[in-house]
Short mmCIF file of C-alpha atoms and ligand atoms in Angstrom, two decimals:
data_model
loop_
_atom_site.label_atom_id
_atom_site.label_comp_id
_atom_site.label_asym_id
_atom_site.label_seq_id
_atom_site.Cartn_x
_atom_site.Cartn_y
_atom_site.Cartn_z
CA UNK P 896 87.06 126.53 97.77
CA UNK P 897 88.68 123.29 98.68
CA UNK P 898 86.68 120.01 98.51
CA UNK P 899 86.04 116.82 100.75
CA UNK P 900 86.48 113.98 98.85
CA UNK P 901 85.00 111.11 99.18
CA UNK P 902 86.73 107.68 98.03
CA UNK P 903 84.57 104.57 98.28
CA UNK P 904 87.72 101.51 98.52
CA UNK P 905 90.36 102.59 100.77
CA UNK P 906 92.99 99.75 100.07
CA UNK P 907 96.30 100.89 98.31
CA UNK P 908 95.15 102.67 95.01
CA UNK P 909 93.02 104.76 97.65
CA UNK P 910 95.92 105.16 100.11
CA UNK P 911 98.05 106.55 96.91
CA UNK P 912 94.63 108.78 96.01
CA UNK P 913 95.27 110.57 99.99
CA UNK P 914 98.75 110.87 99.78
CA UNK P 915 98.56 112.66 96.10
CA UNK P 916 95.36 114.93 97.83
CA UNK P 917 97.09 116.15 100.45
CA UNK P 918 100.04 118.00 97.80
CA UNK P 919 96.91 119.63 96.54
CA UNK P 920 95.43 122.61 97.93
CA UNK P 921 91.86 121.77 96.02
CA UNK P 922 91.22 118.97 98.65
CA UNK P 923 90.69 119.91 102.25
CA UNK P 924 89.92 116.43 103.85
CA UNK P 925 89.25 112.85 102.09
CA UNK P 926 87.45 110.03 103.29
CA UNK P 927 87.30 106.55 103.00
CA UNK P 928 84.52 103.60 102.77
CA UNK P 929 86.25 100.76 103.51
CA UNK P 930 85.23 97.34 105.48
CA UNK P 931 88.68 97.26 106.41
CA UNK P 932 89.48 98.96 109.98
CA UNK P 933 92.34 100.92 110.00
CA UNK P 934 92.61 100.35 106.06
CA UNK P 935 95.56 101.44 103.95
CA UNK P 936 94.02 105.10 103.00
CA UNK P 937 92.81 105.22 106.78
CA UNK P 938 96.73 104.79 107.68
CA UNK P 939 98.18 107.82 105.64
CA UNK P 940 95.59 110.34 107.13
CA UNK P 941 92.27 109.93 104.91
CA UNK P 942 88.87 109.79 107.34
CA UNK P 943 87.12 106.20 107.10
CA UNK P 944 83.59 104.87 107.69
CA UNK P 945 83.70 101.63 108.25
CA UNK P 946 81.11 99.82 106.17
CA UNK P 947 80.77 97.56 103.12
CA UNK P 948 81.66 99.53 99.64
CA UNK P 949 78.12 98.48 98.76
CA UNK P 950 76.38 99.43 102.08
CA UNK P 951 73.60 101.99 101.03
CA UNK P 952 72.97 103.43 104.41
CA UNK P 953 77.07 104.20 104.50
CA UNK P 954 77.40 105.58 100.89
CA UNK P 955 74.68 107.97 101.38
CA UNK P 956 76.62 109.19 104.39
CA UNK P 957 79.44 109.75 102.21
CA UNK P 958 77.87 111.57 100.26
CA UNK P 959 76.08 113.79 102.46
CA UNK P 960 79.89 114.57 104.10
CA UNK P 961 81.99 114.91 100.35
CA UNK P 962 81.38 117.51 97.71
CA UNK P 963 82.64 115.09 95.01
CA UNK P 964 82.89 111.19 95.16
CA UNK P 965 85.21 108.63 93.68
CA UNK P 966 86.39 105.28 93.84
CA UNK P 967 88.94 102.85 93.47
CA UNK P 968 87.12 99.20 93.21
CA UNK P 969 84.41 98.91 90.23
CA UNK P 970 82.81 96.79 92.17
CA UNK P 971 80.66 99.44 94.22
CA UNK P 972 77.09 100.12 93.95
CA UNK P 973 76.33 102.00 90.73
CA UNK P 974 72.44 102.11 91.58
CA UNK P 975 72.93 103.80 94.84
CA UNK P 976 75.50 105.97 93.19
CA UNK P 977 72.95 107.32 90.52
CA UNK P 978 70.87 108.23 93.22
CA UNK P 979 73.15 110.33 95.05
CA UNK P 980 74.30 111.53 91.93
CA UNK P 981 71.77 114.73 91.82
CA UNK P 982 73.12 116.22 95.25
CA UNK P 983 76.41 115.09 95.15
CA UNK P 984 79.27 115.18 91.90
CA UNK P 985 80.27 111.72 91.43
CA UNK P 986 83.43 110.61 89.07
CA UNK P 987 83.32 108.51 86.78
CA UNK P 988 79.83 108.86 86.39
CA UNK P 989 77.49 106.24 88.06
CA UNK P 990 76.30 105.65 84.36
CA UNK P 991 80.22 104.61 83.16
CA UNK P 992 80.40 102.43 86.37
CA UNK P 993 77.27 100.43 85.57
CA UNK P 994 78.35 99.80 81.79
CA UNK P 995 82.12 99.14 83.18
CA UNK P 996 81.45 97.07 86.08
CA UNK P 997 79.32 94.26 83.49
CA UNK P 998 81.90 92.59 81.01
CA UNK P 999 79.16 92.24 78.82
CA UNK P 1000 77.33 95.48 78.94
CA UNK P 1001 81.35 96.86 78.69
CA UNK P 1002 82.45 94.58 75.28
CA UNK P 1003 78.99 95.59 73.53
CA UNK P 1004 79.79 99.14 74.16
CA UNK P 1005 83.02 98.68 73.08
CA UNK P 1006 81.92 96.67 69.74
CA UNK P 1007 79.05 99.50 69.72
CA UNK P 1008 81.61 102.18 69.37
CA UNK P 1009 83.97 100.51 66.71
CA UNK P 1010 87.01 99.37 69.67
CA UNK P 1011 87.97 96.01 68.31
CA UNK P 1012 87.40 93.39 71.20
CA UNK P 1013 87.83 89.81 71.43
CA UNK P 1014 84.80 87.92 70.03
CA UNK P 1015 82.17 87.30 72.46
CA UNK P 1016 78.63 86.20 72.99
CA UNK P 1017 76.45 86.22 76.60
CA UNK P 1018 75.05 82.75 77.41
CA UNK P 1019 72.87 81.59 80.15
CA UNK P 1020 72.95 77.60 80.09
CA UNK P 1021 74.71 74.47 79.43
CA UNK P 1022 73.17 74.19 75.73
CA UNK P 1023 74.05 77.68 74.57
CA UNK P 1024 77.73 77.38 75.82
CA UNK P 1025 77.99 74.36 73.80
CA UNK P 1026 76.29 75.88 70.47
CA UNK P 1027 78.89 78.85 71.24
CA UNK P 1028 81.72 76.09 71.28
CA UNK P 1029 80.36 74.60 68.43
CA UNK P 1030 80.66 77.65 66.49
CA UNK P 1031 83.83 79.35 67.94
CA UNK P 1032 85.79 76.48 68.30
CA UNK P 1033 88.38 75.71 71.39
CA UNK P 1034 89.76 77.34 73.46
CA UNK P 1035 87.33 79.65 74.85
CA UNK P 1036 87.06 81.82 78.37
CA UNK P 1037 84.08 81.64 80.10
CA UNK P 1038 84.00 84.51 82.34
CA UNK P 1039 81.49 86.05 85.37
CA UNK P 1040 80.17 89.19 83.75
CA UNK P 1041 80.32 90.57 87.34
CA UNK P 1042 83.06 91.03 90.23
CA UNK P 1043 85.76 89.04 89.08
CA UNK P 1044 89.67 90.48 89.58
CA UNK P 1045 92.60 89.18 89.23
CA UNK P 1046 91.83 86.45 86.60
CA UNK P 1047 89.07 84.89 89.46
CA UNK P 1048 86.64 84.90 87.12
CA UNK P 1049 87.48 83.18 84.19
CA UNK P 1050 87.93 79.96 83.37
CA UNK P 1051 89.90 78.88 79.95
CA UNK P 1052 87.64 76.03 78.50
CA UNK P 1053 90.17 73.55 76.59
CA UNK P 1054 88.06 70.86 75.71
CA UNK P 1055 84.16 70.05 75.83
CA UNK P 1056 84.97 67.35 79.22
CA UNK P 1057 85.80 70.37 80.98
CA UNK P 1058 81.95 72.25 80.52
CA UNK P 1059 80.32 70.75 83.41
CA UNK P 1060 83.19 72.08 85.66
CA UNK P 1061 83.53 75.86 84.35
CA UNK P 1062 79.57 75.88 84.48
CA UNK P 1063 79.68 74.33 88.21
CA UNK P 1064 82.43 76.73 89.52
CA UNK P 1065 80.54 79.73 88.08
CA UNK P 1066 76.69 78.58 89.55
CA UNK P 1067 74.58 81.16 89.82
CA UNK P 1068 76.59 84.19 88.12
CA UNK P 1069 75.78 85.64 85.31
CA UNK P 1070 78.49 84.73 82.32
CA UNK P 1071 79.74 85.73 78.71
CA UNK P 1072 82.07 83.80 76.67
CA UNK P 1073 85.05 85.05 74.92
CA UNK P 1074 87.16 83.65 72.27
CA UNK P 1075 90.81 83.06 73.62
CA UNK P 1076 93.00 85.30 71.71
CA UNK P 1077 96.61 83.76 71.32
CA UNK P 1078 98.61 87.75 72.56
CA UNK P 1079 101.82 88.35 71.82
CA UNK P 1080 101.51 91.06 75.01
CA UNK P 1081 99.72 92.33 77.33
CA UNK P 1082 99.89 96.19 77.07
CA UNK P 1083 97.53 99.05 79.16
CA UNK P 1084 96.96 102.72 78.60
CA UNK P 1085 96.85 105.00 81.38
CA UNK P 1086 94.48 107.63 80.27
CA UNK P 1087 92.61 110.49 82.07
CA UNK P 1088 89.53 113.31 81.01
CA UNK P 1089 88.97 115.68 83.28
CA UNK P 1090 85.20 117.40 83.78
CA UNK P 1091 85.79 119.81 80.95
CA UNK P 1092 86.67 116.68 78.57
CA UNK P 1093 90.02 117.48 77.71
CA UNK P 1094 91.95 113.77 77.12
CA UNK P 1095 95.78 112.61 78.37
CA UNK P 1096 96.82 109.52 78.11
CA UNK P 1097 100.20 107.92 79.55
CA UNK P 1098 102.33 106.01 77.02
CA UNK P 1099 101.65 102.48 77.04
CA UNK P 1100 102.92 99.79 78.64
CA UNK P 1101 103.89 96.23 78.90
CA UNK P 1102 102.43 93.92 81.70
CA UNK P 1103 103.62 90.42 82.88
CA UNK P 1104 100.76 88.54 84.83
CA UNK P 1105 102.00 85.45 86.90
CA UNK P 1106 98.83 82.78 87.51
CA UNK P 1107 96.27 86.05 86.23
CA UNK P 1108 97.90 88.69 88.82
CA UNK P 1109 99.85 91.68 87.47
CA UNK P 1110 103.46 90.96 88.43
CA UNK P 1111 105.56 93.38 86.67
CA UNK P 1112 104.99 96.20 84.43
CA UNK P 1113 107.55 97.63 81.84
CA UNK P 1114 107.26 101.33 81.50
CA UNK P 1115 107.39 102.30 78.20
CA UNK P 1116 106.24 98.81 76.89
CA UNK P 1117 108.90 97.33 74.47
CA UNK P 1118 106.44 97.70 71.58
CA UNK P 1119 106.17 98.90 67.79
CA UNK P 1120 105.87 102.41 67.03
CA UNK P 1121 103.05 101.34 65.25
CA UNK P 1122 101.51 99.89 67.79
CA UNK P 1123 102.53 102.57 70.88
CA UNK P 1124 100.18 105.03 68.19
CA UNK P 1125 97.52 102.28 67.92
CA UNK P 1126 97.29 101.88 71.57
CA UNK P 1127 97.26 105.48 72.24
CA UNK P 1128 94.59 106.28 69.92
CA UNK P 1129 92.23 103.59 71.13
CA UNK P 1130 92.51 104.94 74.28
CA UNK P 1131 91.73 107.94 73.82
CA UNK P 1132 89.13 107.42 71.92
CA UNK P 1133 87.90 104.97 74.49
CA UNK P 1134 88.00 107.82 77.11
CA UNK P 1135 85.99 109.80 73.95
CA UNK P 1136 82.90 107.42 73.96
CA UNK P 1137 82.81 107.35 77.97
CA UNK P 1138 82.15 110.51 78.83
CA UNK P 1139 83.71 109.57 82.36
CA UNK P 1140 85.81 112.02 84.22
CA UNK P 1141 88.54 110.15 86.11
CA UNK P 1142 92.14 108.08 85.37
CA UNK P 1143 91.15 104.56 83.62
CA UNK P 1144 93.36 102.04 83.29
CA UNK P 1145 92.96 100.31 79.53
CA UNK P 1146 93.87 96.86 79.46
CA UNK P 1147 94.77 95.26 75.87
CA UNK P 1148 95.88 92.41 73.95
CA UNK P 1149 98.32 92.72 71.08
CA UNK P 1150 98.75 89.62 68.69
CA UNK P 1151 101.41 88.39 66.01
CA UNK P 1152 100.37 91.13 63.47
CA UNK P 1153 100.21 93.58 65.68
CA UNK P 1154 95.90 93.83 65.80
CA UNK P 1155 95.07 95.55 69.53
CA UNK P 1156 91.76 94.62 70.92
CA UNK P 1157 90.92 95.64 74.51
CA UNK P 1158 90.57 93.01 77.06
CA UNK P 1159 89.58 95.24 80.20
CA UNK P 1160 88.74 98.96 81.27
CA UNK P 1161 88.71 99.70 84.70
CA UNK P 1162 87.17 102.83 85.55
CA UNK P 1163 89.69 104.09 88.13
CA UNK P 1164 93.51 104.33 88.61
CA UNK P 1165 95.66 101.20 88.01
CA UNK P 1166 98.17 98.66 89.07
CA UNK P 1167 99.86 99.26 85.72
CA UNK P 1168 100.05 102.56 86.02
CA UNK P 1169 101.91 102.61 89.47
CA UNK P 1170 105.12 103.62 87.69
CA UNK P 1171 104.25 106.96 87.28
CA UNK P 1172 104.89 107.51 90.54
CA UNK P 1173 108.69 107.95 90.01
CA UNK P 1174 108.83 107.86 85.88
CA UNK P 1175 106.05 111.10 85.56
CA UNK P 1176 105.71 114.62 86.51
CA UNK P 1177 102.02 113.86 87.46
CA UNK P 1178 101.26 110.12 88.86
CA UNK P 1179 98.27 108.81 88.03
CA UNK P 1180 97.00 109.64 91.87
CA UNK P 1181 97.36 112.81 90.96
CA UNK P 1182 96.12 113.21 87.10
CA UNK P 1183 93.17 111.43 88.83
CA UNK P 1184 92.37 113.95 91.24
CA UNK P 1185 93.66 116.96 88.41
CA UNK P 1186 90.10 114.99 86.31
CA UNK P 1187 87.26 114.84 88.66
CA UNK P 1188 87.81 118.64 90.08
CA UNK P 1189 88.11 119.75 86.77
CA UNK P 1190 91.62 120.91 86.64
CA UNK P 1191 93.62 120.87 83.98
CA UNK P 1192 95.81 117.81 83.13
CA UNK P 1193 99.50 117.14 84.13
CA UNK P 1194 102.64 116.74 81.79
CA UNK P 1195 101.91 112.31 81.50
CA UNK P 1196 105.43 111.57 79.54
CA UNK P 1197 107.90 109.32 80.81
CA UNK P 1198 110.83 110.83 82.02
CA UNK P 1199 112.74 108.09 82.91
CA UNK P 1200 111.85 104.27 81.63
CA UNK P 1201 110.94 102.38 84.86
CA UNK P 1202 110.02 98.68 85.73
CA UNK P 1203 107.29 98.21 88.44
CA UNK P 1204 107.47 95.16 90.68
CA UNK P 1205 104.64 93.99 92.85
CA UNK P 1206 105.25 92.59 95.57
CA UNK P 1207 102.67 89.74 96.64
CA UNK P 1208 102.36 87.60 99.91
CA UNK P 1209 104.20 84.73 99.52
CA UNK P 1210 102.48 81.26 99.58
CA UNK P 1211 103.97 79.91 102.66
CA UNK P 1212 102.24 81.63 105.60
CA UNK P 1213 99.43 84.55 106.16
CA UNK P 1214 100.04 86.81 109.07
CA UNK P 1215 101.80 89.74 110.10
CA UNK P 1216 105.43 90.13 108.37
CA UNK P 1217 109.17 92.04 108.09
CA UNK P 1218 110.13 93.07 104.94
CA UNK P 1219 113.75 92.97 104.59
CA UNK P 1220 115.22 94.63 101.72
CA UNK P 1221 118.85 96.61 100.29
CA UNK P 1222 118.14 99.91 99.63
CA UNK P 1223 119.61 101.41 96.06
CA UNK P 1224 119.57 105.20 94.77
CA UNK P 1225 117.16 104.05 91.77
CA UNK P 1226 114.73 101.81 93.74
CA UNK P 1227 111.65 102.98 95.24
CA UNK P 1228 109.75 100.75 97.54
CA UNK P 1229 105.93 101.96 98.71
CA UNK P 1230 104.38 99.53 101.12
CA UNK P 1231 100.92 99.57 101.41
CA UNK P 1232 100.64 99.08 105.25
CA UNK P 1233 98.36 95.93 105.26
CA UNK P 1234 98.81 94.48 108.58
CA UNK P 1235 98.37 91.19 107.20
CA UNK P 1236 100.02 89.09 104.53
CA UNK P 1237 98.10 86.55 102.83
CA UNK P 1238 99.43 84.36 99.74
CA UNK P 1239 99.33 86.17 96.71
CA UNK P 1240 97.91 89.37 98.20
CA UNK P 1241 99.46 92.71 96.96
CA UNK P 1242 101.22 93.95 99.83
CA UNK P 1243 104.12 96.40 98.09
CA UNK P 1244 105.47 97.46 95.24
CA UNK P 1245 108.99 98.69 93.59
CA UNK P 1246 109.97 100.64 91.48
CA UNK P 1247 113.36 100.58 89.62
CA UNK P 1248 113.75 103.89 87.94
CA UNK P 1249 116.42 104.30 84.94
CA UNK P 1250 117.57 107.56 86.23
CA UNK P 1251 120.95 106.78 84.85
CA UNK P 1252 120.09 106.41 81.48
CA UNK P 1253 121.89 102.55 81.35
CA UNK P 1254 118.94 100.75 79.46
CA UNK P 1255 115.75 98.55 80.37
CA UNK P 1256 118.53 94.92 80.20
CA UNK P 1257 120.34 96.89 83.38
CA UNK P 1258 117.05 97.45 84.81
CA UNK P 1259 116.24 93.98 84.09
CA UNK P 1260 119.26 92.86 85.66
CA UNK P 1261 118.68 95.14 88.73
CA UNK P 1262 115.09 93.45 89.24
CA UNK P 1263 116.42 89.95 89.09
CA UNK P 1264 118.98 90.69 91.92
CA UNK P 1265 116.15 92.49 93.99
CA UNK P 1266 113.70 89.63 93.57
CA UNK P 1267 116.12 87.28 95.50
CA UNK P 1268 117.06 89.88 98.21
CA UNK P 1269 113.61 90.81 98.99
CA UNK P 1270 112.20 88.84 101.34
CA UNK P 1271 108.84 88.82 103.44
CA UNK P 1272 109.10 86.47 106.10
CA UNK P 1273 106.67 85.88 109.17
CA UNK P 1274 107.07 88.80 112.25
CA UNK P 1275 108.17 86.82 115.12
CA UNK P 1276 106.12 87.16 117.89
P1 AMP Z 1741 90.40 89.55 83.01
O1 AMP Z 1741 90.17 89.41 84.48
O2 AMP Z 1741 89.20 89.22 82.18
O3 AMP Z 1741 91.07 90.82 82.61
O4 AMP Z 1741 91.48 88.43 82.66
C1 AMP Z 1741 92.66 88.20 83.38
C2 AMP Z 1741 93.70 87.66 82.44
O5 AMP Z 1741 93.18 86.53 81.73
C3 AMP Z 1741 94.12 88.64 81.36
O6 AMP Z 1741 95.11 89.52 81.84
C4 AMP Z 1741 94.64 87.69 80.30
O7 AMP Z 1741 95.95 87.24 80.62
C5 AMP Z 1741 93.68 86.53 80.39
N1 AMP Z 1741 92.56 86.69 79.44
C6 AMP Z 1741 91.39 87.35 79.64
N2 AMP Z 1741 90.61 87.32 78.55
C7 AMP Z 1741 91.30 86.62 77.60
C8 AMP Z 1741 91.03 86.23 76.26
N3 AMP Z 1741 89.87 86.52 75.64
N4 AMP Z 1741 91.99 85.52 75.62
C9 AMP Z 1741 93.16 85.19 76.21
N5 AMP Z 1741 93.47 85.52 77.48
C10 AMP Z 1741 92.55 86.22 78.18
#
């Protein structure tokens, strides 16, 4: 019988969740958790309560009103989760969330399992972070082990003057430190297990971040075939050692000779895997759904190479805005329907699709000519 499914986050990645849902005829109704009125997910036809993602009182009402849960932030409450878990399926497990959602708790796993990671110790005061420096030498990261995006919570330690600074910006968090690892890329695997354990993963890809936000993402990644098999294999056996059912996105570093060491997993579908929306048979939206009810997995090759632009609210105003934009065959644009654009806030994406087999340089070329005819400007009022 078809399921209600319930979504805790109901920004874009859950908006993309309801639109993949309602091609499947598994899923008779979604809803959303989101603070957000009228959020994203909300917009396309998905249910909401409006509540905090970690409001106890409002998660236990999902629950009581879904058959299965998911989400699409890390950041929501894994406790209440594993109590709900007994009456209500929840994917990716409450138990992957907690280790996930803790960079620490996530990089000893890793290191547990044999999944080369950066170096990296937990500290919890001024005197350890300096024996630490002492012993790993400069530069290092010191980073929140808790809900940090986007870069927020990191801060790249250059030289001892700076300590006092990273310690004060972080008060009162809980931190790790990492050694910085000079990358030659940034790369991420796309990969998805469904209930019955059976593993796909996407081919990698290549990811540009602009001031620690994902700006563009190169599908395939212009990698090694060496390390396009590395990559794959980590990932899957990453998904192998999580036991979660879902679509992760794998975040990893590659370096001169080619070593790959993850840098982040995030337990849920993922910016760098929006591509898939045009390049795949199955998006990730939908190989996500296709895990957590247990069906089997979609065909996840690239069918056509495709570069995925985000579109972010530029710096100079926050408010409602126009998007003004040329439309070509080979260029797909998916707003997100945020009322509001703030700097730097992911309001859009594109995607430029090779469908005419003329090369990733043409598509290159294509995205520098669309990043100076798309404009957001303010809506006049
Ligand atoms: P994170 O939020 O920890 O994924 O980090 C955001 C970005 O910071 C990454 O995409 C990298 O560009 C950079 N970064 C994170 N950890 C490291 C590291 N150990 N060495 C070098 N760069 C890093």
């Amino acid at each position: 019988m078809a399921k209600v499914l319930g979504i805790i986050g109901g920004g874009q990645l859950g908006m993309m969740i309801t639109e993949a849902a309602q091609n499947l005829e598994e899923v008779s109704k979604i809803i959303v958790l989101d603070p957000t009125e009228n959020c994203p997910a909300a917009k396309v036809g998905a249910e909401q309560i409006v509540a905090d993602f970690k409001d106890e009182d409002a998660i236990k009402k999902l629950s009581e009103l879904s058959d299965i849960i998911t989400y699409e932030i890390e950041s929501g409450n894994s406790d209440v989760l594993k109590k709900l878990e007994t009456h209500t399926e929840i994917n990716p497990s409450p138990d992957t969330l907690r280790i996930i959602q803790d960079k620490l708790l996530q990089k000893q796993f890793l290191k547990e399992n044999d999944i080369a990671v950066a170096e990296f110790v937990k500290i919890e005061n001024k005197n350890e972070l300096i024996d630490v420096i002492d012993k790993m030498g400069l530069p290092v990261l010191l980073k929140t082990r808790r809900d940090a995006y986007d870069g927020r919570g990191n801060y790249k330690i250059n030289s001892k003057s700076e300590i006092d600074d990273a310690l004060d910006l972080f008060a009162g968090k809980t931190l790790m430190i990492e050694k910085f690892v000079k990358f030659e890329k940034e790369v991420s695997v796309i990969a998805a297990r469904n209930t019955k354990g059976k593993i796909a993963t996407y081919p990698v890809v290549e990811n540009i971040h602009e001031n620690n936000i994902l700006r563009t993402t190169i599908a395939p990644g212009r990698v090694s075939e060496k390390v396009k098999k590395q990559a794959e294999k980590i990932a899957e056996k990453t998904m192998e050692v999580l036991h979660g059912a879902g679509v992760f996105g794998i975040e990893m570093f590659v370096t001169a000779d080619d070593e790959i060491l993850i840098n982040e997993i995030a337990p849920r579908v993922h910016n760098s895997g929006h591509h898939t929306l045009q390049s795949c048979d199955t998006s990730q939206f939908e190989q996500h759904l296709r895990a957590i009810l247990g069906m089997e997995l979609g065909n996840s090759s690239i069918k056509s190479p495709t570069i995925m632009y985000n579109i972010l609210g530029p710096k100079t105003f926050k408010g409602e805005y126009n998007v003004l934009f040329k439309k070509q065959d080979n260029v797909y644009l998916k707003m997100y329907g945020k009322l509001e654009s703030k700097p730097q806030r992911k309001i859009g994406h594109i995607n430029i699709v090779d469908i005419e087999n003329r090369g990733m340089d043409e598509l290159f070329n294509q995205l520098e000519e669309l990043k100076s005819n798309l404009v957001i400007e303010p809506k006049q009022t």
